[in-house]
Amino acid sequence: MALYNISNKILTPLERTSFSIEGLQERYDLQTAIKNNITILAPDCLVIAEEFSDWEDSRRRIDILAIDKQANLVVIELKRDEFGAHMELQALRYAAMISTMSFSKACEYYQDYLSKNNVDIDAKEKILDFVEIQDTELVDFGKDIRVILASAGFSKELTTTAIWLRDKGVDISCVKITPYSFKGEVLINAEQIIPVPELNEYQVRFREKRIEQIANSKKSEKDYSSYRYKGLVLNKRNLALEIFTDWIEKNNPANFDELREKLFGVIKNRTIALAECISDERKNRYHMNDDDLIELESGEIIVISNQWGIGNIERVLDFFRKDGFVVEKVEVE
């Protein structure tokens, strides 16, 4: 595909160049630029590691490791040449090697990546804010692995292999990154060639349907525990709202900081939050109805998470029981 500059009603074709001619190195120039603007290859991804190698053979490193909005791991491999020689085989090896990575491990690797880049944020919180699935569904973290290959060109053998792999259900994409020279500067055109956008849209819908079918098939495996509190039988999310509200009324913390201090070691960062700090994308993860909002003495409005699994609810219930709250688990007959 040709690119043109338009000026004074005149089209001037941009001169195609190469990364080597322009003196751009694969790792220190191209990779660094792409990791800082990953949307050029994957708009829905968060970079969690670079030059990743958590195995004995340190020569084998994933150029960029990321996760997508569905909490899938994404292996991104880069080449600056015109052929992308054997990069699909290399990426598949890496995909297999990280296929057992847990969510907690991913958080560790991301925290290390943030530290190396002097970014002072909590890795787990950032990942949970980024993904679009519910917290309690992270048991399936990294269940699917995506592969993205980016190169200045791809051989016929590689593209044939990528198409065959997609036909077999492997989520692999090829993005052609073509450098152009214009007025002494290097411009890059990023074009996804596999799959073509029209096919990708269809496959995304197909994959979403498949995920929904898998989720429905697992409903019977989810925990539907109920609890008896104040004469009511409540599920975990409604119990959490009721008992946190009662505990706050009983202990009357002056402000949000004091509330968190009193519950230190009992709750996670995302269990209770200031209503004003909840983004629109995360409102569905909290009890946000007007009747559910809790106002502290300071005037601060807080909200309670509605994301509860059997593990985190039992931990907080142990704390509340020690404070005199009576909660009984309802046995399933």
mmCIF file of C-alpha atoms in Angstrom:
data_model
loop_
_atom_site.group_PDB
_atom_site.id
_atom_site.type_symbol
_atom_site.label_atom_id
_atom_site.label_comp_id
_atom_site.label_asym_id
_atom_site.label_seq_id
_atom_site.Cartn_x
_atom_site.Cartn_y
_atom_site.Cartn_z
ATOM 1 C CA MET A 1 0.000 0.000 0.000
ATOM 2 C CA ALA A 2 1.359 3.405 -0.990
ATOM 3 C CA LEU A 3 1.191 6.457 1.263
ATOM 4 C CA TYR A 4 1.101 10.011 -0.040
ATOM 5 C CA ASN A 5 1.634 13.504 1.267
ATOM 6 C CA ILE A 6 -0.820 16.098 -0.022
ATOM 7 C CA SER A 7 0.274 19.707 -0.278
ATOM 8 C CA ASN A 8 -1.043 22.449 -2.536
ATOM 9 C CA LYS A 9 -3.309 19.914 -4.255
ATOM 10 C CA ILE A 10 -0.291 17.783 -5.160
ATOM 11 C CA LEU A 11 0.186 14.192 -4.041
ATOM 12 C CA THR A 12 3.746 13.134 -3.346
ATOM 13 C CA PRO A 13 4.404 9.457 -2.646
ATOM 14 C CA LEU A 14 6.277 8.746 0.561
ATOM 15 C CA GLU A 15 9.534 6.896 0.058
ATOM 16 C CA ARG A 16 9.520 3.456 1.598
ATOM 17 C CA THR A 17 12.593 2.687 3.666
ATOM 18 C CA SER A 18 13.746 0.034 6.126
ATOM 19 C CA PHE A 19 14.469 0.040 9.815
ATOM 20 C CA SER A 20 18.059 -0.996 9.222
ATOM 21 C CA ILE A 21 18.668 1.823 6.739
ATOM 22 C CA GLU A 22 17.267 4.290 9.247
ATOM 23 C CA GLY A 23 19.487 2.830 11.966
ATOM 24 C CA LEU A 24 16.548 1.751 14.113
ATOM 25 C CA GLN A 25 17.304 -1.281 16.245
ATOM 26 C CA GLU A 26 14.755 -3.984 16.922
ATOM 27 C CA ARG A 27 14.843 -3.931 20.691
ATOM 28 C CA TYR A 28 16.109 -0.538 21.767
ATOM 29 C CA ASP A 29 14.175 1.540 19.256
ATOM 30 C CA LEU A 30 11.242 -0.323 17.729
ATOM 31 C CA GLN A 31 10.299 -2.425 20.762
ATOM 32 C CA THR A 32 10.606 0.474 23.191
ATOM 33 C CA ALA A 33 8.438 2.700 21.017
ATOM 34 C CA ILE A 34 5.765 0.036 20.576
ATOM 35 C CA LYS A 35 5.565 -0.979 24.251
ATOM 36 C CA ASN A 36 4.923 2.674 25.113
ATOM 37 C CA ASN A 37 2.129 2.853 22.540
ATOM 38 C CA ILE A 38 0.840 -0.695 22.325
ATOM 39 C CA THR A 39 -2.345 0.465 20.598
ATOM 40 C CA ILE A 40 -0.415 0.451 17.326
ATOM 41 C CA LEU A 41 -0.600 -3.363 17.476
ATOM 42 C CA ALA A 42 -3.316 -4.150 20.020
ATOM 43 C CA PRO A 43 -5.702 -1.398 21.165
ATOM 44 C CA ASP A 44 -7.197 -3.624 23.856
ATOM 45 C CA CYS A 45 -3.983 -4.660 25.597
ATOM 46 C CA LEU A 46 -2.018 -3.737 28.714
ATOM 47 C CA VAL A 47 1.729 -4.422 28.681
ATOM 48 C CA ILE A 48 2.773 -6.314 31.822
ATOM 49 C CA ALA A 49 6.340 -7.388 30.940
ATOM 50 C CA GLU A 50 9.141 -6.830 28.454
ATOM 51 C CA GLU A 51 11.878 -9.276 27.503
ATOM 52 C CA PHE A 52 10.033 -11.810 29.621
ATOM 53 C CA SER A 53 11.963 -14.970 30.488
ATOM 54 C CA ASP A 54 10.866 -16.930 33.538
ATOM 55 C CA TRP A 55 12.529 -20.156 32.463
ATOM 56 C CA GLU A 56 16.017 -21.615 32.475
ATOM 57 C CA ASP A 57 16.962 -20.757 28.889
ATOM 58 C CA SER A 58 17.461 -17.013 29.257
ATOM 59 C CA ARG A 59 18.144 -16.655 25.528
ATOM 60 C CA ARG A 60 14.466 -17.215 24.874
ATOM 61 C CA ARG A 61 12.576 -14.059 25.733
ATOM 62 C CA ILE A 62 9.114 -12.803 24.895
ATOM 63 C CA ASP A 63 9.567 -9.340 23.408
ATOM 64 C CA ILE A 64 6.374 -7.974 24.958
ATOM 65 C CA LEU A 65 3.899 -9.768 27.216
ATOM 66 C CA ALA A 66 0.462 -8.241 27.690
ATOM 67 C CA ILE A 67 -3.092 -9.034 28.744
ATOM 68 C CA ASP A 68 -6.309 -8.068 26.978
ATOM 69 C CA LYS A 69 -9.683 -6.917 28.291
ATOM 70 C CA GLN A 70 -10.843 -10.528 28.706
ATOM 71 C CA ALA A 71 -7.767 -11.332 30.865
ATOM 72 C CA ASN A 72 -6.133 -13.407 28.142
ATOM 73 C CA LEU A 73 -2.350 -13.407 27.959
ATOM 74 C CA VAL A 74 -0.946 -11.880 24.772
ATOM 75 C CA VAL A 75 2.462 -12.821 23.357
ATOM 76 C CA ILE A 76 3.839 -10.083 21.087
ATOM 77 C CA GLU A 77 6.872 -10.805 18.921
ATOM 78 C CA LEU A 78 8.682 -8.185 16.835
ATOM 79 C CA LYS A 79 10.997 -8.353 13.834
ATOM 80 C CA ARG A 80 12.349 -5.452 11.841
ATOM 81 C CA ASP A 81 13.191 -7.466 8.702
ATOM 82 C CA GLU A 82 11.052 -8.167 5.616
ATOM 83 C CA PHE A 83 10.375 -11.847 6.301
ATOM 84 C CA GLY A 84 9.668 -12.402 10.006
ATOM 85 C CA ALA A 85 11.609 -15.630 9.744
ATOM 86 C CA HIS A 86 10.349 -18.365 12.108
ATOM 87 C CA MET A 87 8.768 -15.845 14.477
ATOM 88 C CA GLU A 88 5.473 -17.743 14.473
ATOM 89 C CA LEU A 89 7.197 -20.895 15.759
ATOM 90 C CA GLN A 90 9.016 -18.889 18.399
ATOM 91 C CA ALA A 91 5.805 -17.203 19.557
ATOM 92 C CA LEU A 92 3.948 -20.523 19.758
ATOM 93 C CA ARG A 93 6.683 -21.950 21.985
ATOM 94 C CA TYR A 94 6.332 -18.939 24.269
ATOM 95 C CA ALA A 95 2.546 -19.249 24.311
ATOM 96 C CA ALA A 96 2.860 -22.863 25.433
ATOM 97 C CA MET A 97 5.436 -21.963 28.087
ATOM 98 C CA ILE A 98 3.234 -19.298 29.734
ATOM 99 C CA SER A 99 -0.047 -21.190 29.345
ATOM 100 C CA THR A 100 -0.065 -22.160 33.038
ATOM 101 C CA MET A 101 0.629 -18.658 34.378
ATOM 102 C CA SER A 102 -1.674 -17.764 37.268
ATOM 103 C CA PHE A 103 -3.219 -14.391 37.965
ATOM 104 C CA SER A 104 -1.057 -13.917 41.064
ATOM 105 C CA LYS A 105 2.102 -14.629 39.056
ATOM 106 C CA ALA A 106 1.037 -12.179 36.360
ATOM 107 C CA CYS A 107 0.617 -9.549 39.063
ATOM 108 C CA GLU A 108 4.134 -10.268 40.340
ATOM 109 C CA TYR A 109 5.641 -9.908 36.867
ATOM 110 C CA TYR A 110 3.695 -6.718 36.213
ATOM 111 C CA GLN A 111 4.744 -5.243 39.573
ATOM 112 C CA ASP A 112 8.367 -5.944 38.688
ATOM 113 C CA TYR A 113 7.860 -4.327 35.269
ATOM 114 C CA LEU A 114 6.331 -1.236 36.874
ATOM 115 C CA SER A 115 9.181 -0.980 39.375
ATOM 116 C CA LYS A 116 11.791 -1.170 36.616
ATOM 117 C CA ASN A 117 9.994 1.678 34.854
ATOM 118 C CA ASN A 118 9.702 3.727 38.079
ATOM 119 C CA VAL A 119 5.908 3.575 38.102
ATOM 120 C CA ASP A 120 4.486 3.586 41.632
ATOM 121 C CA ILE A 121 1.101 1.882 41.299
ATOM 122 C CA ASP A 122 -0.332 -1.407 42.529
ATOM 123 C CA ALA A 123 -0.098 -4.022 39.772
ATOM 124 C CA LYS A 124 -3.086 -6.073 40.867
ATOM 125 C CA GLU A 125 -5.323 -3.029 41.161
ATOM 126 C CA LYS A 126 -4.258 -1.802 37.720
ATOM 127 C CA ILE A 127 -4.980 -5.156 36.088
ATOM 128 C CA LEU A 128 -8.362 -5.460 37.773
ATOM 129 C CA ASP A 129 -9.233 -1.937 36.657
ATOM 130 C CA PHE A 130 -8.186 -2.761 33.106
ATOM 131 C CA VAL A 131 -9.983 -6.044 32.483
ATOM 132 C CA GLU A 132 -13.692 -6.101 31.684
ATOM 133 C CA ILE A 133 -14.586 -9.343 33.426
ATOM 134 C CA GLN A 134 -15.794 -9.730 36.966
ATOM 135 C CA ASP A 135 -13.215 -10.219 39.729
ATOM 136 C CA THR A 136 -14.678 -13.573 40.683
ATOM 137 C CA GLU A 137 -14.131 -14.894 37.159
ATOM 138 C CA LEU A 138 -10.354 -14.453 37.285
ATOM 139 C CA VAL A 139 -10.043 -18.123 38.156
ATOM 140 C CA ASP A 140 -9.947 -18.531 34.368
ATOM 141 C CA PHE A 141 -7.200 -15.922 33.949
ATOM 142 C CA GLY A 142 -5.015 -16.607 30.932
ATOM 143 C CA LYS A 143 -7.129 -19.533 29.789
ATOM 144 C CA ASP A 144 -6.696 -18.375 26.201
ATOM 145 C CA ILE A 145 -3.406 -17.149 24.754
ATOM 146 C CA ARG A 146 -3.267 -14.636 21.931
ATOM 147 C CA VAL A 147 -0.268 -14.234 19.631
ATOM 148 C CA ILE A 148 0.546 -11.025 17.764
ATOM 149 C CA LEU A 149 3.384 -10.972 15.239
ATOM 150 C CA ALA A 150 4.670 -7.595 14.046
ATOM 151 C CA SER A 151 7.224 -7.288 11.274
ATOM 152 C CA ALA A 152 8.186 -5.117 8.327
ATOM 153 C CA GLY A 153 7.179 -8.052 6.135
ATOM 154 C CA PHE A 154 6.075 -11.680 6.252
ATOM 155 C CA SER A 155 7.113 -14.623 4.120
ATOM 156 C CA LYS A 156 4.477 -16.655 2.310
ATOM 157 C CA GLU A 157 5.336 -19.625 4.509
ATOM 158 C CA LEU A 158 4.632 -17.610 7.650
ATOM 159 C CA THR A 159 1.324 -16.164 6.466
ATOM 160 C CA THR A 160 0.198 -19.612 5.298
ATOM 161 C CA THR A 161 1.041 -21.016 8.717
ATOM 162 C CA ALA A 162 -0.782 -18.196 10.500
ATOM 163 C CA ILE A 163 -3.929 -18.712 8.435
ATOM 164 C CA TRP A 164 -3.821 -22.461 9.101
ATOM 165 C CA LEU A 165 -3.366 -21.886 12.833
ATOM 166 C CA ARG A 166 -6.343 -19.527 12.933
ATOM 167 C CA ASP A 167 -8.408 -22.144 11.154
ATOM 168 C CA LYS A 168 -7.449 -24.543 13.957
ATOM 169 C CA GLY A 169 -8.583 -22.116 16.635
ATOM 170 C CA VAL A 170 -5.300 -20.396 17.542
ATOM 171 C CA ASP A 171 -5.758 -16.635 18.013
ATOM 172 C CA ILE A 172 -2.787 -15.393 15.999
ATOM 173 C CA SER A 173 -2.535 -12.065 14.182
ATOM 174 C CA CYS A 174 0.035 -10.545 11.826
ATOM 175 C CA VAL A 175 0.606 -6.802 11.743
ATOM 176 C CA LYS A 176 2.800 -5.336 9.019
ATOM 177 C CA ILE A 177 4.772 -2.314 10.222
ATOM 178 C CA THR A 178 6.139 -0.475 7.198
ATOM 179 C CA PRO A 179 8.588 2.431 7.638
ATOM 180 C CA TYR A 180 8.536 5.445 5.312
ATOM 181 C CA SER A 181 10.921 8.352 5.020
ATOM 182 C CA PHE A 182 9.460 11.840 4.858
ATOM 183 C CA LYS A 183 11.381 15.082 5.216
ATOM 184 C CA GLY A 184 14.096 13.479 7.268
ATOM 185 C CA GLU A 185 11.715 11.676 9.604
ATOM 186 C CA VAL A 186 10.575 8.063 9.786
ATOM 187 C CA LEU A 187 6.839 7.381 9.589
ATOM 188 C CA ILE A 188 5.332 3.962 10.322
ATOM 189 C CA ASN A 189 2.220 2.460 8.812
ATOM 190 C CA ALA A 190 0.768 -0.379 10.894
ATOM 191 C CA GLU A 191 -1.610 -2.621 8.957
ATOM 192 C CA GLN A 192 -3.157 -5.847 10.194
ATOM 193 C CA ILE A 193 -2.944 -8.330 7.351
ATOM 194 C CA ILE A 194 -4.055 -11.489 9.204
ATOM 195 C CA PRO A 195 -6.884 -11.665 9.828
ATOM 196 C CA VAL A 196 -8.328 -9.017 7.531
ATOM 197 C CA PRO A 197 -10.543 -6.641 9.564
ATOM 198 C CA GLU A 198 -13.817 -7.982 8.148
ATOM 199 C CA LEU A 199 -12.914 -11.573 9.042
ATOM 200 C CA ASN A 200 -11.617 -10.492 12.436
ATOM 201 C CA GLU A 201 -14.942 -8.873 13.326
ATOM 202 C CA TYR A 202 -16.754 -12.099 12.489
ATOM 203 C CA GLN A 203 -14.292 -14.191 14.483
ATOM 204 C CA VAL A 204 -14.548 -11.875 17.478
ATOM 205 C CA ARG A 205 -18.325 -12.365 17.519
ATOM 206 C CA PHE A 206 -17.834 -16.100 17.167
ATOM 207 C CA ARG A 207 -15.311 -16.115 20.029
ATOM 208 C CA GLU A 208 -17.629 -14.064 22.256
ATOM 209 C CA LYS A 209 -20.426 -16.545 21.601
ATOM 210 C CA ARG A 210 -18.092 -19.419 22.469
ATOM 211 C CA ILE A 211 -17.041 -17.722 25.714
ATOM 212 C CA GLU A 212 -20.688 -17.213 26.626
ATOM 213 C CA GLN A 213 -21.439 -20.870 25.951
ATOM 214 C CA ILE A 214 -18.516 -21.964 28.121
ATOM 215 C CA ALA A 215 -19.616 -19.617 30.904
ATOM 216 C CA ASN A 216 -23.154 -20.988 30.780
ATOM 217 C CA SER A 217 -21.874 -24.547 30.909
ATOM 218 C CA LYS A 218 -19.964 -23.701 34.102
ATOM 219 C CA LYS A 219 -22.818 -22.085 35.971
ATOM 220 C CA SER A 220 -23.470 -25.276 37.869
ATOM 221 C CA GLU A 221 -19.885 -25.167 39.169
ATOM 222 C CA LYS A 222 -20.209 -21.710 40.707
ATOM 223 C CA ASP A 223 -20.745 -21.189 44.396
ATOM 224 C CA TYR A 224 -24.279 -20.136 45.289
ATOM 225 C CA SER A 225 -23.885 -20.128 49.070
ATOM 226 C CA SER A 226 -26.535 -18.331 51.118
ATOM 227 C CA TYR A 227 -26.316 -16.911 54.618
ATOM 228 C CA ARG A 228 -28.839 -16.146 57.355
ATOM 229 C CA TYR A 229 -28.443 -12.690 58.846
ATOM 230 C CA LYS A 230 -31.052 -10.741 60.893
ATOM 231 C CA GLY A 231 -33.663 -13.334 59.971
ATOM 232 C CA LEU A 232 -33.023 -12.927 56.253
ATOM 233 C CA VAL A 233 -31.487 -15.428 53.833
ATOM 234 C CA LEU A 234 -29.052 -13.517 51.635
ATOM 235 C CA ASN A 235 -26.596 -14.324 48.890
ATOM 236 C CA LYS A 236 -22.986 -13.185 49.267
ATOM 237 C CA ARG A 237 -23.315 -9.836 47.520
ATOM 238 C CA ASN A 238 -26.414 -8.738 49.444
ATOM 239 C CA LEU A 239 -25.012 -10.051 52.720
ATOM 240 C CA ALA A 240 -21.862 -7.982 52.216
ATOM 241 C CA LEU A 241 -23.898 -4.817 51.697
ATOM 242 C CA GLU A 242 -26.070 -5.445 54.774
ATOM 243 C CA ILE A 243 -23.334 -6.399 57.194
ATOM 244 C CA PHE A 244 -20.846 -3.715 56.125
ATOM 245 C CA THR A 245 -23.597 -1.101 56.437
ATOM 246 C CA ASP A 246 -24.465 -2.318 59.961
ATOM 247 C CA TRP A 247 -20.818 -2.524 61.009
ATOM 248 C CA ILE A 248 -20.153 1.038 59.839
ATOM 249 C CA GLU A 249 -23.223 2.299 61.712
ATOM 250 C CA LYS A 250 -22.076 0.516 64.872
ATOM 251 C CA ASN A 251 -18.425 1.642 64.746
ATOM 252 C CA ASN A 252 -19.081 5.078 63.224
ATOM 253 C CA PRO A 253 -15.676 5.783 61.607
ATOM 254 C CA ALA A 254 -15.099 9.516 61.222
ATOM 255 C CA ASN A 255 -13.851 9.345 57.662
ATOM 256 C CA PHE A 256 -12.791 6.998 54.883
ATOM 257 C CA ASP A 257 -9.191 6.752 56.062
ATOM 258 C CA GLU A 258 -10.273 5.749 59.559
ATOM 259 C CA LEU A 259 -12.673 3.188 58.098
ATOM 260 C CA ARG A 260 -9.894 1.567 56.093
ATOM 261 C CA GLU A 261 -7.577 1.656 59.105
ATOM 262 C CA LYS A 262 -10.104 -0.193 61.259
ATOM 263 C CA LEU A 263 -10.556 -2.805 58.542
ATOM 264 C CA PHE A 264 -6.858 -3.121 57.719
ATOM 265 C CA GLY A 265 -5.957 -6.698 56.923
ATOM 266 C CA VAL A 266 -9.614 -7.651 56.565
ATOM 267 C CA ILE A 267 -10.617 -6.062 53.274
ATOM 268 C CA LYS A 268 -8.862 -5.619 49.964
ATOM 269 C CA ASN A 269 -8.339 -2.234 48.338
ATOM 270 C CA ARG A 270 -11.372 -2.652 46.116
ATOM 271 C CA THR A 271 -13.866 -3.935 48.717
ATOM 272 C CA ILE A 272 -14.938 -0.467 49.833
ATOM 273 C CA ALA A 273 -14.392 2.676 47.790
ATOM 274 C CA LEU A 274 -15.341 6.327 47.620
ATOM 275 C CA ALA A 275 -18.291 6.694 45.266
ATOM 276 C CA GLU A 276 -16.672 9.631 43.516
ATOM 277 C CA CYS A 277 -13.656 7.506 42.600
ATOM 278 C CA ILE A 278 -15.609 4.781 40.802
ATOM 279 C CA SER A 279 -15.259 5.060 37.030
ATOM 280 C CA ASP A 280 -18.270 4.497 34.788
ATOM 281 C CA GLU A 281 -16.712 1.234 33.601
ATOM 282 C CA ARG A 282 -16.573 -0.126 37.153
ATOM 283 C CA LYS A 283 -19.933 0.990 38.536
ATOM 284 C CA ASN A 284 -21.478 -2.398 37.826
ATOM 285 C CA ARG A 285 -19.047 -3.917 40.336
ATOM 286 C CA TYR A 286 -20.450 -1.961 43.270
ATOM 287 C CA HIS A 287 -23.785 -1.445 44.996
ATOM 288 C CA MET A 288 -24.545 1.930 43.413
ATOM 289 C CA ASN A 289 -28.277 2.411 44.020
ATOM 290 C CA ASP A 290 -29.135 5.489 46.080
ATOM 291 C CA ASP A 291 -30.379 3.322 48.958
ATOM 292 C CA ASP A 292 -27.063 1.419 48.983
ATOM 293 C CA LEU A 293 -24.795 4.449 49.362
ATOM 294 C CA ILE A 294 -23.295 4.992 52.816
ATOM 295 C CA GLU A 295 -22.486 8.468 54.114
ATOM 296 C CA LEU A 296 -19.779 8.812 56.739
ATOM 297 C CA GLU A 297 -19.568 11.471 59.435
ATOM 298 C CA SER A 298 -17.123 13.353 57.218
ATOM 299 C CA GLY A 299 -19.717 13.588 54.448
ATOM 300 C CA GLU A 300 -17.810 11.136 52.270
ATOM 301 C CA ILE A 301 -20.007 8.720 50.322
ATOM 302 C CA ILE A 302 -18.749 5.146 50.121
ATOM 303 C CA VAL A 303 -19.895 2.095 48.196
ATOM 304 C CA ILE A 304 -19.542 -1.618 48.836
ATOM 305 C CA SER A 305 -18.307 -4.110 46.265
ATOM 306 C CA ASN A 306 -20.762 -6.672 44.904
ATOM 307 C CA GLN A 307 -17.956 -8.999 43.839
ATOM 308 C CA TRP A 308 -17.732 -11.782 46.410
ATOM 309 C CA GLY A 309 -16.404 -15.305 46.265
ATOM 310 C CA ILE A 310 -16.497 -17.943 48.973
ATOM 311 C CA GLY A 311 -12.918 -17.100 49.995
ATOM 312 C CA ASN A 312 -13.166 -13.349 50.522
ATOM 313 C CA ILE A 313 -16.643 -13.401 52.116
ATOM 314 C CA GLU A 314 -15.598 -15.967 54.746
ATOM 315 C CA ARG A 315 -12.573 -13.877 55.676
ATOM 316 C CA VAL A 316 -14.622 -10.759 56.440
ATOM 317 C CA LEU A 317 -17.363 -12.759 58.148
ATOM 318 C CA ASP A 318 -14.813 -14.140 60.594
ATOM 319 C CA PHE A 319 -13.917 -10.556 61.466
ATOM 320 C CA PHE A 320 -17.533 -9.455 61.867
ATOM 321 C CA ARG A 321 -18.425 -12.469 64.010
ATOM 322 C CA LYS A 322 -15.653 -11.494 66.440
ATOM 323 C CA ASP A 323 -17.345 -8.117 66.687
ATOM 324 C CA GLY A 324 -20.636 -9.726 67.743
ATOM 325 C CA PHE A 325 -22.406 -10.097 64.418
ATOM 326 C CA VAL A 326 -24.321 -13.349 64.029
ATOM 327 C CA VAL A 327 -24.160 -14.861 60.557
ATOM 328 C CA GLU A 328 -24.927 -18.459 59.712
ATOM 329 C CA LYS A 329 -24.314 -20.261 56.480
ATOM 330 C CA VAL A 330 -27.415 -21.879 55.051
ATOM 331 C CA GLU A 331 -26.716 -25.470 54.172
ATOM 332 C CA VAL A 332 -27.794 -26.527 50.687
ATOM 333 C CA GLU A 333 -30.119 -29.514 50.798
#
